[in-house]
Coordinates of C-alpha atoms and ligand atoms in Angstrom, one line a residue:
M1 CA 89.9 -135.0 152.9
K2 CA 87.7 -131.9 152.4
L3 CA 90.9 -129.9 152.0
G4 CA 92.2 -132.3 149.4
V5 CA 89.2 -132.1 147.3
G6 CA 89.3 -128.3 147.6
L7 CA 92.9 -128.1 146.5
A8 CA 92.2 -130.5 143.6
F9 CA 89.4 -128.3 142.5
V10 CA 91.5 -125.2 142.6
A11 CA 94.3 -126.9 140.6
I12 CA 91.8 -127.9 137.9
A13 CA 90.4 -124.5 137.8
A14 CA 93.8 -123.0 137.4
L15 CA 94.6 -125.5 134.7
S16 CA 91.5 -124.9 132.7
S17 CA 91.9 -121.0 132.8
A18 CA 95.3 -121.5 131.2
Q19 CA 94.1 -123.8 128.5
G20 CA 92.9 -122.6 125.1
P21 CA 93.8 -123.4 121.6
P22 CA 97.4 -124.9 121.0
R23 CA 100.2 -122.5 120.1
C24 CA 100.9 -122.3 116.4
S25 CA 103.9 -124.2 115.2
D26 CA 104.5 -121.7 112.4
I27 CA 103.7 -118.1 113.0
R28 CA 103.9 -115.8 110.0
V29 CA 104.7 -112.0 110.3
R30 CA 102.4 -109.4 108.9
R31 CA 104.8 -106.6 107.7
N32 CA 104.5 -102.8 107.5
A33 CA 103.2 -102.1 104.0
A34 CA 105.7 -99.2 103.8
S35 CA 108.6 -101.9 103.8
L36 CA 107.3 -103.8 100.8
S37 CA 109.4 -103.8 97.6
A38 CA 108.0 -103.3 94.1
Q39 CA 108.4 -107.1 93.7
D40 CA 106.4 -107.7 96.8
W41 CA 103.6 -105.5 95.4
Q42 CA 103.8 -107.3 92.1
S43 CA 103.3 -110.6 93.8
I44 CA 100.3 -109.3 95.7
S45 CA 98.8 -108.0 92.4
N46 CA 99.2 -111.4 90.8
V47 CA 97.4 -113.1 93.6
L48 CA 94.5 -110.4 93.7
H49 CA 93.9 -110.8 89.9
Q50 CA 93.7 -114.6 90.3
M51 CA 91.3 -114.2 93.3
H52 CA 89.2 -111.7 91.3
D53 CA 89.0 -114.1 88.3
D54 CA 87.9 -116.9 90.6
G55 CA 85.1 -114.6 92.1
V56 CA 86.8 -114.5 95.5
L57 CA 86.8 -110.7 95.8
S58 CA 83.0 -110.6 95.0
R59 CA 82.4 -113.1 97.7
F60 CA 84.2 -111.0 100.2
G61 CA 82.5 -107.9 99.1
A62 CA 79.1 -109.5 99.3
S63 CA 79.8 -111.1 102.8
H64 CA 80.9 -107.8 104.4
D65 CA 78.0 -105.9 102.8
R66 CA 75.4 -108.5 104.0
L67 CA 76.8 -108.6 107.6
F68 CA 77.4 -104.8 107.7
N69 CA 75.2 -103.8 110.6
R70 CA 76.0 -106.9 112.8
V71 CA 79.7 -106.3 112.7
H72 CA 80.0 -102.5 113.1
G73 CA 78.9 -100.4 116.0
N74 CA 79.5 -103.1 118.6
T75 CA 82.5 -104.9 120.1
C76 CA 82.3 -107.6 117.6
F77 CA 83.9 -105.2 115.2
F78 CA 87.3 -106.4 116.3
P79 CA 86.9 -110.2 116.3
F80 CA 84.8 -110.2 113.1
H81 CA 87.4 -108.2 111.1
R82 CA 90.3 -110.3 112.6
R83 CA 88.5 -113.5 111.4
Y84 CA 87.6 -111.9 108.1
V85 CA 91.1 -110.6 107.1
L86 CA 92.5 -114.0 108.3
E87 CA 90.1 -115.9 106.0
F88 CA 91.2 -113.7 103.1
E89 CA 94.8 -114.3 103.9
N90 CA 94.3 -118.1 104.1
I91 CA 92.6 -118.2 100.7
A92 CA 95.3 -115.9 99.2
R93 CA 98.0 -118.4 100.5
R94 CA 96.5 -121.1 98.3
Y95 CA 97.5 -119.0 95.3
D96 CA 100.9 -117.9 96.7
S97 CA 102.2 -119.7 99.9
N98 CA 104.3 -116.6 100.7
F99 CA 101.3 -114.3 100.8
V100 CA 100.8 -112.3 104.1
V101 CA 98.4 -109.3 104.4
P102 CA 100.6 -106.3 105.0
Y103 CA 99.4 -103.6 107.4
W104 CA 99.0 -99.9 106.6
D105 CA 100.1 -97.7 109.5
A106 CA 97.9 -94.8 108.4
T107 CA 98.8 -92.7 111.4
E108 CA 102.3 -92.0 110.2
S109 CA 101.1 -90.1 107.1
F110 CA 98.3 -88.4 108.9
R111 CA 99.1 -84.9 107.9
N112 CA 98.9 -85.6 104.1
P113 CA 97.6 -89.1 103.4
A114 CA 97.5 -88.7 99.8
A115 CA 101.3 -88.4 99.6
D116 CA 101.7 -91.7 101.4
P117 CA 103.9 -94.0 99.2
I118 CA 101.4 -96.7 99.9
L119 CA 99.0 -94.7 97.6
S120 CA 101.5 -94.6 94.8
S121 CA 100.9 -96.3 91.3
T122 CA 103.2 -99.2 92.1
A123 CA 101.4 -100.0 95.4
L124 CA 97.6 -99.5 96.3
G125 CA 97.4 -97.0 93.5
T126 CA 96.6 -93.3 93.3
N127 CA 93.2 -91.5 93.2
G128 CA 90.7 -92.8 90.7
Q129 CA 90.3 -91.2 87.2
G130 CA 87.5 -89.9 85.0
N131 CA 83.9 -89.3 85.9
D132 CA 83.5 -92.6 87.5
H133 CA 86.8 -92.3 89.5
C134 CA 88.1 -95.7 88.3
L135 CA 91.3 -96.9 89.8
A136 CA 93.7 -96.9 86.9
N137 CA 97.1 -98.1 88.5
G138 CA 98.4 -100.0 91.5
V139 CA 97.8 -103.6 92.4
Q140 CA 94.2 -103.5 91.3
G141 CA 94.5 -101.0 88.4
D142 CA 91.6 -101.1 85.9
M143 CA 89.8 -103.9 87.7
Q144 CA 86.1 -104.4 86.9
L145 CA 83.9 -105.7 89.6
S146 CA 80.5 -107.4 89.5
Y147 CA 79.1 -107.0 93.0
P148 CA 76.5 -105.6 93.6
S149 CA 76.5 -104.7 89.9
Q150 CA 79.0 -104.1 87.1
H151 CA 81.3 -101.3 87.9
C152 CA 85.0 -100.3 87.9
L153 CA 86.8 -100.4 91.2
R154 CA 86.5 -96.8 92.4
R155 CA 88.6 -94.5 94.5
N156 CA 87.5 -90.9 95.2
F157 CA 89.6 -88.9 97.6
D158 CA 87.5 -86.8 100.1
Q159 CA 89.1 -83.4 99.0
G160 CA 89.5 -83.8 95.3
D161 CA 93.1 -84.6 94.6
S162 CA 94.0 -84.7 98.2
I163 CA 92.9 -86.3 101.5
G164 CA 92.2 -84.3 104.6
P165 CA 94.4 -85.0 107.6
W166 CA 93.8 -88.2 109.6
Y167 CA 94.4 -89.1 113.2
S168 CA 97.9 -88.6 114.6
P169 CA 99.8 -91.5 116.3
E170 CA 99.5 -89.7 119.6
I171 CA 95.8 -89.8 119.7
I172 CA 95.7 -93.6 119.0
S173 CA 98.6 -94.1 121.5
S174 CA 96.4 -92.4 124.1
Y175 CA 93.5 -94.8 123.4
I176 CA 95.9 -97.8 123.6
Q177 CA 97.2 -96.6 126.9
S178 CA 94.1 -95.1 128.6
D179 CA 91.1 -97.2 127.5
T180 CA 90.7 -99.9 130.1
S181 CA 87.8 -101.7 128.4
L182 CA 87.7 -103.2 124.9
A183 CA 84.2 -101.7 124.4
T184 CA 85.7 -98.2 124.9
F185 CA 88.7 -98.9 122.8
R186 CA 86.5 -100.2 120.0
E187 CA 84.3 -97.0 120.0
N188 CA 87.4 -94.8 120.0
I189 CA 89.1 -96.8 117.0
E190 CA 85.9 -97.4 115.0
Y191 CA 84.8 -93.7 115.2
S192 CA 88.3 -92.4 114.5
I193 CA 91.0 -93.8 112.3
H194 CA 88.7 -96.6 111.0
G195 CA 86.1 -94.2 109.5
A196 CA 88.7 -91.5 108.6
V197 CA 90.6 -93.8 106.3
H198 CA 87.5 -95.3 104.6
L199 CA 86.1 -91.8 104.0
G200 CA 89.4 -90.2 103.0
M201 CA 89.9 -92.9 100.3
G202 CA 86.3 -92.7 99.2
G203 CA 84.8 -94.7 96.2
E204 CA 84.8 -98.4 96.9
M205 CA 86.1 -97.8 100.4
N206 CA 83.0 -95.7 101.1
T207 CA 80.6 -98.6 100.6
G208 CA 79.5 -101.7 102.4
Y209 CA 81.4 -103.9 99.9
A210 CA 84.6 -101.9 100.5
A211 CA 86.6 -105.2 100.9
Q212 CA 86.9 -105.5 97.1
D213 CA 89.5 -102.8 97.4
F214 CA 92.7 -104.4 98.8
S215 CA 93.1 -101.1 100.8
F216 CA 90.4 -102.5 103.0
M217 CA 92.5 -105.5 104.1
V218 CA 95.7 -103.4 104.6
H219 CA 93.7 -100.8 106.6
H220 CA 92.0 -103.5 108.7
A221 CA 95.2 -105.4 109.3
N222 CA 96.5 -102.2 110.9
L223 CA 93.3 -101.8 113.2
D224 CA 93.8 -105.5 114.1
R225 CA 97.4 -104.7 115.0
L226 CA 96.2 -101.7 117.2
W227 CA 93.8 -104.2 119.0
W228 CA 96.7 -106.6 119.5
D229 CA 98.8 -103.7 120.9
W230 CA 96.0 -102.7 123.3
Q231 CA 95.6 -106.4 124.4
N232 CA 99.3 -106.5 125.2
A233 CA 99.5 -103.1 126.8
H234 CA 96.7 -104.1 129.3
N235 CA 97.6 -107.8 129.5
S236 CA 93.8 -108.2 128.7
F237 CA 94.0 -110.8 125.9
L238 CA 90.6 -112.2 126.7
M239 CA 88.7 -109.1 127.5
Y240 CA 85.5 -108.9 125.5
D241 CA 82.9 -106.6 127.0
G242 CA 80.1 -104.3 126.1
T243 CA 77.7 -105.3 123.4
G244 CA 78.3 -108.0 120.8
S245 CA 76.6 -108.6 117.6
N246 CA 73.7 -110.3 119.4
G247 CA 73.3 -108.6 122.8
P248 CA 75.8 -108.6 125.7
A249 CA 79.2 -109.6 124.5
S250 CA 80.4 -113.1 125.3
L251 CA 83.5 -115.0 124.3
S252 CA 81.3 -117.9 123.3
D253 CA 79.5 -115.8 120.7
V254 CA 79.6 -117.2 117.2
I255 CA 81.3 -114.7 114.9
P256 CA 78.6 -113.5 112.3
E257 CA 79.2 -115.2 109.0
D258 CA 77.7 -115.2 105.5
S259 CA 77.6 -118.4 103.3
S260 CA 79.8 -116.6 100.8
V261 CA 82.7 -116.5 103.3
P262 CA 82.0 -119.3 105.8
F263 CA 83.8 -119.2 109.2
N264 CA 82.5 -122.7 110.2
G265 CA 80.9 -121.4 113.4
D266 CA 84.1 -120.1 114.9
T267 CA 83.6 -118.2 118.2
V268 CA 85.0 -114.9 119.3
E269 CA 87.2 -116.8 121.8
S270 CA 88.9 -118.6 118.9
V271 CA 90.5 -115.4 117.5
M272 CA 91.4 -113.6 120.8
V273 CA 95.0 -114.4 121.0
L274 CA 97.5 -114.2 118.1
G275 CA 99.8 -117.2 117.6
Y276 CA 97.1 -119.7 119.0
G277 CA 94.7 -122.1 117.2
D278 CA 94.1 -121.0 113.7
V279 CA 95.4 -117.5 114.2
C280 CA 98.9 -118.1 113.2
Y281 CA 100.3 -114.6 112.5
T282 CA 101.8 -111.6 114.4
Y283 CA 103.0 -108.1 113.4
D284 CA 106.5 -107.0 112.9
S285 CA 106.1 -103.9 115.2
S286 CA 104.4 -105.6 118.0
T287 CA 105.1 -107.7 121.0
G288 CA 104.9 -111.4 119.9
P289 CA 102.4 -114.0 121.0
P290 CA 102.7 -114.9 124.6
Q291 CA 104.6 -118.1 125.5
S292 CA 101.5 -119.7 127.1
Y293 CA 97.9 -119.1 126.5
P294 CA 96.7 -116.3 128.8
S295 CA 94.3 -116.9 131.6
N296 CA 91.0 -115.1 131.8
N297 CA 91.8 -113.1 134.9
A298 CA 95.4 -112.1 134.5
A299 CA 96.5 -109.1 136.5
P300 CA 98.0 -106.1 134.7
Q301 CA 101.6 -106.7 134.1
D302 CA 104.5 -104.6 135.1
R303 CA 104.7 -102.3 132.1
Q304 CA 108.4 -101.8 132.6
Q305 CA 109.1 -105.0 130.7
N306 CA 108.0 -103.3 127.4
E307 CA 110.7 -100.7 127.7
N308 CA 113.1 -102.8 125.8
Q309 CA 110.7 -103.0 122.9
N310 CA 110.8 -99.2 122.4
N311 CA 107.3 -98.8 123.9
S312 CA 105.8 -100.9 121.2
A313 CA 102.8 -101.5 123.4
F314 CA 102.3 -97.9 124.1
S315 CA 102.4 -96.2 120.7
A316 CA 100.3 -96.7 117.6
S317 CA 103.3 -95.9 115.4
S318 CA 105.0 -98.9 113.7
N319 CA 108.3 -96.9 113.5
P320 CA 110.7 -97.7 116.5
A321 CA 112.6 -94.4 116.2
N322 CA 109.5 -92.3 116.2
R323 CA 107.9 -94.4 118.9
A324 CA 110.9 -93.7 121.1
L325 CA 110.8 -89.9 120.3
E326 CA 107.0 -89.8 120.9
S327 CA 107.3 -91.5 124.4
E328 CA 110.3 -89.4 125.4
G329 CA 108.6 -86.2 124.2
L330 CA 105.3 -87.0 126.0
R331 CA 107.1 -87.7 129.3
N332 CA 109.1 -84.5 129.1
S333 CA 106.3 -82.2 128.0
L334 CA 103.2 -83.2 130.0
G335 CA 102.4 -82.8 133.7
S336 CA 102.0 -86.0 135.6
D337 CA 98.2 -85.4 135.9
V338 CA 97.8 -85.4 132.2
I339 CA 100.2 -88.4 131.8
S340 CA 98.1 -90.5 134.2
R341 CA 94.9 -89.5 132.5
L342 CA 95.8 -89.7 128.7
F343 CA 99.1 -91.6 128.6
P344 CA 99.1 -93.9 131.7
G345 CA 101.5 -96.3 130.0
L346 CA 104.3 -93.8 130.5
S347 CA 103.7 -93.1 134.0
S348 CA 105.5 -96.1 135.4
N349 CA 108.7 -94.8 134.0
S350 CA 110.9 -92.1 135.4
M351 CA 109.4 -88.8 134.5
R352 CA 110.8 -85.3 134.5
K353 CA 108.6 -82.4 135.6
R354 CA 107.1 -80.2 133.0
S355 CA 108.7 -77.1 134.6
E356 CA 112.1 -78.3 133.3
Y357 CA 110.8 -77.9 129.8
Q358 CA 109.0 -74.6 129.7
T359 CA 110.1 -73.2 126.4
K360 CA 109.1 -74.8 123.0
P361 CA 112.1 -75.9 121.0
T362 CA 112.9 -73.6 118.1
N363 CA 112.6 -76.4 115.6
C364 CA 109.0 -76.8 116.7
G365 CA 106.9 -78.7 114.2
D366 CA 103.5 -77.6 113.0
P367 CA 100.8 -78.2 115.6
I368 CA 98.8 -81.5 115.1
P369 CA 95.7 -80.7 113.1
F370 CA 92.4 -81.5 114.6
P371 CA 91.0 -84.9 113.4
P372 CA 88.2 -85.0 110.9
R373 CA 84.5 -85.8 111.8
L374 CA 82.7 -88.8 110.4
T375 CA 80.1 -87.6 107.8
P376 CA 76.4 -87.9 108.7
E377 CA 76.0 -90.3 105.8
W378 CA 78.6 -92.6 107.2
I379 CA 77.1 -92.4 110.7
A380 CA 73.6 -93.3 109.3
M381 CA 74.9 -96.1 107.1
H382 CA 76.5 -97.8 110.2
K383 CA 73.5 -97.0 112.5
Y384 CA 76.0 -95.4 114.9
D385 CA 74.6 -93.4 117.8
P386 CA 75.5 -89.8 116.7
A387 CA 75.9 -88.7 120.3
R388 CA 78.6 -91.4 121.0
V389 CA 80.4 -90.5 117.7
E390 CA 80.4 -86.8 118.7
K391 CA 81.6 -87.6 122.2
A392 CA 84.5 -89.6 120.8
H393 CA 85.4 -86.9 118.4
R394 CA 85.4 -84.2 121.2
Y395 CA 87.7 -86.5 123.2
A396 CA 90.1 -86.8 120.3
C397 CA 90.2 -83.0 119.9
E398 CA 90.8 -82.6 123.6
I399 CA 94.0 -84.8 123.3
V400 CA 95.2 -82.7 120.3
E401 CA 94.5 -79.5 122.2
T402 CA 96.2 -80.8 125.4
L403 CA 99.3 -81.6 123.3
N404 CA 99.2 -78.3 121.5
N405 CA 99.0 -76.4 124.8
S406 CA 102.1 -78.2 126.1
T407 CA 105.7 -78.0 125.0
Y408 CA 105.3 -81.3 123.2
V409 CA 106.7 -81.5 119.6
S410 CA 105.4 -84.4 117.5
P411 CA 108.0 -86.4 115.7
Y412 CA 105.5 -87.3 113.1
Ligands
NAG501 C1 115.0 -98.7 119.8 O1 114.9 -97.6 118.8 C2 116.2 -97.1 118.6 C3 116.1 -95.9 117.7 O2 115.6 -96.3 116.4 C4 117.1 -98.2 118.0 O3 118.4 -97.7 117.7 C5 117.1 -99.4 119.0 O4 117.8 -100.5 118.3 C6 115.8 -99.8 119.3 N1 115.8 -100.9 120.3 C7 115.0 -102.0 120.3 C8 115.2 -102.9 121.4 O5 114.3 -102.2 119.3
NAG502 C1 97.5 -74.6 118.7 O1 97.8 -73.4 119.5 C2 97.9 -72.3 118.7 C3 98.3 -71.2 119.6 O2 99.3 -71.5 120.5 C4 96.7 -72.0 118.0 O3 96.9 -70.8 117.1 C5 96.2 -73.2 117.1 O4 94.9 -72.9 116.6 C6 96.2 -74.4 118.0 N1 95.9 -75.5 117.2 C7 95.2 -76.6 117.6 C8 95.0 -77.7 116.6 O5 94.7 -76.7 118.7
NAG503 C1 94.3 -75.0 125.8 O1 94.6 -73.6 126.1 C2 93.6 -72.7 125.9 C3 94.1 -71.3 126.0 O2 94.7 -71.2 127.2 C4 92.5 -73.1 126.8 O3 91.3 -72.2 126.7 C5 92.1 -74.5 126.6 O4 91.1 -74.9 127.6 C6 93.2 -75.5 126.7 N1 92.8 -76.7 126.3 C7 93.1 -77.9 126.9 C8 92.5 -79.1 126.4 O5 93.9 -78.0 127.9
CU504 CU1 84.0 -103.6 108.2

């Protein structure tokens, strides 16, 4: 009798841990912005202008600005921006039922971001023009904004007409593979590629109301994709640790919201797993939503299963061919000690010893440049702890130096 009750209890516990929101019947796919046609960008432009005319862009700018210090610098960074971009996408789909926010894989063009075709006059637009650095072309060319006061939509590259180098895919791949807690992964992403892209673009993107520039959505969709890849790589879909927007992070935390863009009290838990509940999208470069809702305490999966997806869970790059070259190159160029520390996702696969590859190939690419620092203004604006930011930057530089010291040749 006692045993029966015990078994029943275990069965119920197992069931409830596997519950969660229902799987979406229709899961849309966020595409790589690099694969969009001129017609796709034109459709996006039409939607953005209608949303602007209806005051929707101002509402998103205001909401992000007012919530600023609650949704940056803590683990809520990820769930907040997932919910926020989703809300933008849902509203945009009322204007065009085919609208899906594309993602900008800003790692692929890290050596010379200003030359990225996504920053061309038929896509997100080039650098701003004139004394005010007004955006004059692209999907939001010549747009006038009213939040927080009348101004043109501005873009002001950080190095005059060009943008300094960003973070290479290998650095972000290392975060995806080696960060075992979401709190650590959040710090590494927020202090690296997140800030580098905002600061490199400058203008509107360097303000609290940056979301009025569509670049914000395309950039944050990419950060969301990286979070999803991290969740898959560690089979840690429900991990939410560290500090949330209101003290110790908890899945039951309500996502901070502003009345200008209401989330109806949605919790962090409601956005943790793509393809479930109201989070009905996935990414074209990523592992798709799991077949059943993950349990809270799932053990790390055998990573071998991801091999047939060209290491999609192990590389920040969205390009399958480069992803394969990156993994192959890292395996062949680094000692097993470095692999297990910086790229542990590769260690379960057959590895050749570094001694077999002592000489650099003659077609050696340029070394990966050291990534940029966040500016003191950016650190102060976000109320980041400067010591944590510095620690993260030093770690990124150590990854670059380790690769530079090895025989590894980056395919990027
Ligand atoms: C992996 O990448 C290679 C090179 O781009 C490609 O030929 C192959 O079809 C890809 N395999 C899968 C399963 O995506
Ligand atoms: C890479 O190594 C070369 C020497 O092998 C050095 O000149 C260069 O400064 C290094 N670059 C980085 C980014 O570490
Ligand atoms: C790279 O090599 C240089 C020169 O040998 C060495 O001083 C440095 O510590 C190495 N860096 C890393 C991260 O291994
Ligand atoms: Cu933000």
